[in-house]
DNA sequence: GCGTTGTTACCTACTAGTTGGTAACATAGA
DNA sequence: TCTATGTTACCAACTAGTAGGTAACAACGC
């Protein structure tokens, strides 16, 4: 463990991510973060300014990575929902941080340019798919996207127990989620009663 | 404002509800609650034990009232969802407290007997409606209920801005929610393309 | 030598919870 | 009806401990 500023920075961010996801902004302790990172408090302040800015840094990194890793496929929205769900289960920090942000900071993190831009492009993609007739146009594209992300995120969150999920339930929950999304996007009167591109 | 223990208790509970809904357990300040209630801190402690117990008292009262006021009608689940939504918009404290409970206390509030019992009876009612053939049996009753409550609650929460909802959007959001629920519960191949008992 | 990377020791402000008491009301005996 | 006694409702001020944040000092490595 030589002196590597970049590496130390990363350790601090990592520790902060865990602490904030677990306890939120008000509940998090700066001392605990520094200790968990094996660094000192002044160093943390030198790198990140203050507690609030540190939360920003944490949230921005997590959300940016999330957006980058979950590209939308408007032709297969159930599959997209499944990927959101999987990500949310694998990294519960994401969902928790998002809820903390909503509760403690009026969702200011969700109003960042990165997020807004990603959203716009996803809505546009859905809109196109609706125009092409691949999926139902019964919901406006923006509402459909919100419906899907809401469902995937909260659904994962609801399933996640205090000490991680019980394995059996997760698969069932995932299946239910996909099924629900399929119902939301399938064309009126299509004979398609459930089998779709997202099954395998 | 004479000496009325019961009334003072109520004022404290009211103030605590607002404070906890707004800031959560860690963010809430006991002094602020006492001040807002026009009472003293020792009195608060005499009546409610400690901060955590006070949160319990607040949450229990709110959730019990909520359960009491939103009876299920398994024949009209979109209407039920609409009522949940309306309640959540009218009393945002309910949704916020629920999320705080999940984040800060691993959802211990949601595991109370009152809640569990209410849930059981609702699941049973849905099950019966499914057996009778009134609504689709494609989702297990328990999952369907969770799907609906999740959607209604989070949907309302997502719509609610920092300073209350903008009126126009709420009606649209409500309509979208009902529509989504209708899709989830309507029978396969029913020609019913949206008009239902819950419209008016 | 000197900028970068780091730590120790400290400070101020705040916070949950308590102590030691007062003011209002109730009731019983004279 | 008045006063003594007990009780309930309530509070100003304090305590012990904790929080975020900083100033002053040390060591590494180019």
Coordinates of C-alpha atoms in Angstrom, one line a residue, chain A residues 33-184:
Chain A
X33 CA -16.0 6.3 5.9
X34 CA -12.4 7.4 6.4
X35 CA -11.7 4.4 8.7
X36 CA -13.2 1.9 6.4
X37 CA -11.1 3.3 3.6
X38 CA -8.0 3.1 5.7
X39 CA -7.4 6.8 5.3
X40 CA -7.7 9.9 7.5
X41 CA -10.5 12.3 7.7
X42 CA -8.6 15.4 6.5
X43 CA -7.6 13.5 3.4
X44 CA -11.2 12.8 2.7
X45 CA -12.0 16.5 3.0
X46 CA -9.0 17.4 0.8
X47 CA -10.3 15.2 -1.9
X48 CA -14.0 15.7 -1.7
X49 CA -14.7 19.0 -0.1
X50 CA -17.5 18.1 2.4
X51 CA -20.0 15.5 3.2
X52 CA -22.6 16.7 0.8
X53 CA -20.1 16.9 -2.1
X54 CA -18.9 13.4 -1.3
X55 CA -22.5 12.2 -1.6
X56 CA -22.7 13.9 -5.0
X57 CA -19.5 12.2 -6.1
X58 CA -20.7 8.8 -4.9
X59 CA -24.1 9.2 -6.5
X60 CA -22.8 10.5 -9.8
X61 CA -20.3 7.7 -10.2
X62 CA -22.9 5.0 -9.4
X63 CA -25.6 6.4 -11.6
X64 CA -23.3 7.1 -14.5
X65 CA -22.0 3.5 -14.4
X66 CA -25.6 2.2 -14.2
X67 CA -26.7 4.2 -17.2
X68 CA -23.7 3.1 -19.1
X69 CA -24.3 -0.5 -18.3
X70 CA -28.0 -0.8 -19.1
X71 CA -28.6 0.3 -22.6
X72 CA -32.2 0.1 -23.7
X73 CA -33.5 -2.2 -26.4
X74 CA -37.0 -0.8 -27.3
X75 CA -37.8 -3.9 -29.2
X76 CA -37.4 -5.9 -26.0
X77 CA -38.5 -3.9 -23.1
X78 CA -39.2 -6.9 -20.8
X79 CA -35.6 -7.8 -21.4
X80 CA -34.5 -4.3 -20.5
X81 CA -36.6 -4.5 -17.3
X82 CA -34.9 -7.8 -16.5
X83 CA -31.5 -6.2 -16.9
X84 CA -32.5 -3.3 -14.6
X85 CA -33.8 -5.8 -12.1
X86 CA -30.6 -7.9 -12.3
X87 CA -28.4 -4.8 -11.8
X88 CA -30.5 -3.7 -8.9
X89 CA -30.2 -7.0 -7.2
X90 CA -26.5 -7.3 -7.8
X91 CA -25.8 -3.7 -6.7
X92 CA -28.5 -2.8 -4.2
X93 CA -26.5 0.3 -3.5
X94 CA -27.9 1.8 -6.6
X95 CA -31.5 1.6 -5.6
X96 CA -30.9 2.6 -2.0
X97 CA -28.9 5.6 -3.1
X98 CA -31.6 6.6 -5.4
X99 CA -34.2 6.5 -2.7
X100 CA -32.0 8.3 -0.2
X101 CA -31.5 11.0 -2.9
X102 CA -35.2 11.3 -3.3
X103 CA -35.9 11.5 0.4
X104 CA -33.0 13.5 1.6
X105 CA -32.3 15.7 -1.3
X106 CA -35.6 16.0 -3.2
X107 CA -34.1 13.9 -6.0
X108 CA -31.5 16.4 -7.0
X109 CA -29.2 13.6 -8.1
X110 CA -31.8 12.4 -10.6
X111 CA -31.9 15.8 -12.2
X112 CA -28.3 15.7 -13.4
X113 CA -27.5 16.2 -17.1
X114 CA -26.2 12.7 -17.5
X115 CA -29.4 11.2 -16.2
X116 CA -31.7 13.6 -18.1
X117 CA -29.8 13.1 -21.3
X118 CA -30.0 9.3 -21.0
X119 CA -33.6 9.5 -20.3
X120 CA -34.4 11.7 -23.3
X121 CA -32.6 9.3 -25.6
X122 CA -34.4 6.3 -24.1
X123 CA -37.8 8.0 -24.5
X124 CA -37.0 8.8 -28.1
X125 CA -36.0 5.2 -28.8
X126 CA -39.3 3.9 -27.3
X127 CA -41.2 6.4 -29.3
X128 CA -39.6 5.2 -32.5
X129 CA -40.4 1.6 -31.6
X130 CA -44.0 2.6 -31.0
X131 CA -44.2 4.4 -34.3
X132 CA -42.8 1.4 -36.1
X133 CA -45.5 -0.7 -34.5
X134 CA -43.2 -3.1 -32.6
X135 CA -44.8 -2.3 -29.3
X136 CA -48.0 -0.9 -28.0
X137 CA -48.5 2.9 -28.2
X138 CA -51.1 2.9 -25.5
X139 CA -48.8 4.6 -23.1
X140 CA -46.9 7.8 -24.0
X141 CA -43.2 6.8 -24.3
X142 CA -42.1 8.8 -21.3
X143 CA -44.7 7.3 -19.1
X144 CA -43.9 3.8 -20.3
X145 CA -40.2 4.3 -19.4
X146 CA -41.0 5.6 -16.0
X147 CA -43.4 2.8 -15.4
X148 CA -40.8 0.2 -16.3
X149 CA -37.9 1.7 -14.3
X150 CA -40.2 2.3 -11.3
X151 CA -41.4 -1.2 -11.4
X152 CA -38.0 -2.8 -11.9
X153 CA -36.3 -0.7 -9.2
X154 CA -38.9 -0.8 -6.5
X155 CA -39.7 -4.4 -7.2
X156 CA -36.1 -5.3 -6.7
X157 CA -36.0 -3.2 -3.6
X158 CA -39.2 -4.7 -2.2
X159 CA -37.7 -8.2 -2.7
X160 CA -34.4 -7.4 -1.1
X161 CA -34.5 -8.4 2.5
X162 CA -32.3 -6.8 5.1
X163 CA -29.5 -9.3 4.7
X164 CA -29.6 -9.9 0.9
X165 CA -32.3 -11.7 -1.0
X166 CA -33.3 -15.3 -0.5
X167 CA -32.3 -16.9 -3.8
X168 CA -35.5 -18.7 -4.6
X169 CA -37.8 -15.7 -4.5
X170 CA -35.5 -13.6 -6.7
X171 CA -36.1 -15.8 -9.8
X172 CA -39.8 -15.8 -9.2
X173 CA -39.9 -12.0 -8.7
X174 CA -37.9 -11.5 -11.8
X175 CA -40.3 -13.7 -13.8
X176 CA -43.3 -11.8 -12.4
X177 CA -41.7 -8.5 -13.4
X178 CA -41.0 -9.6 -16.9
X179 CA -44.5 -10.8 -17.3
X180 CA -46.0 -7.5 -16.0
X181 CA -43.8 -5.5 -18.4
X182 CA -44.8 -7.8 -21.3
X183 CA -48.5 -7.0 -20.6
X184 CA -47.8 -3.3 -20.6

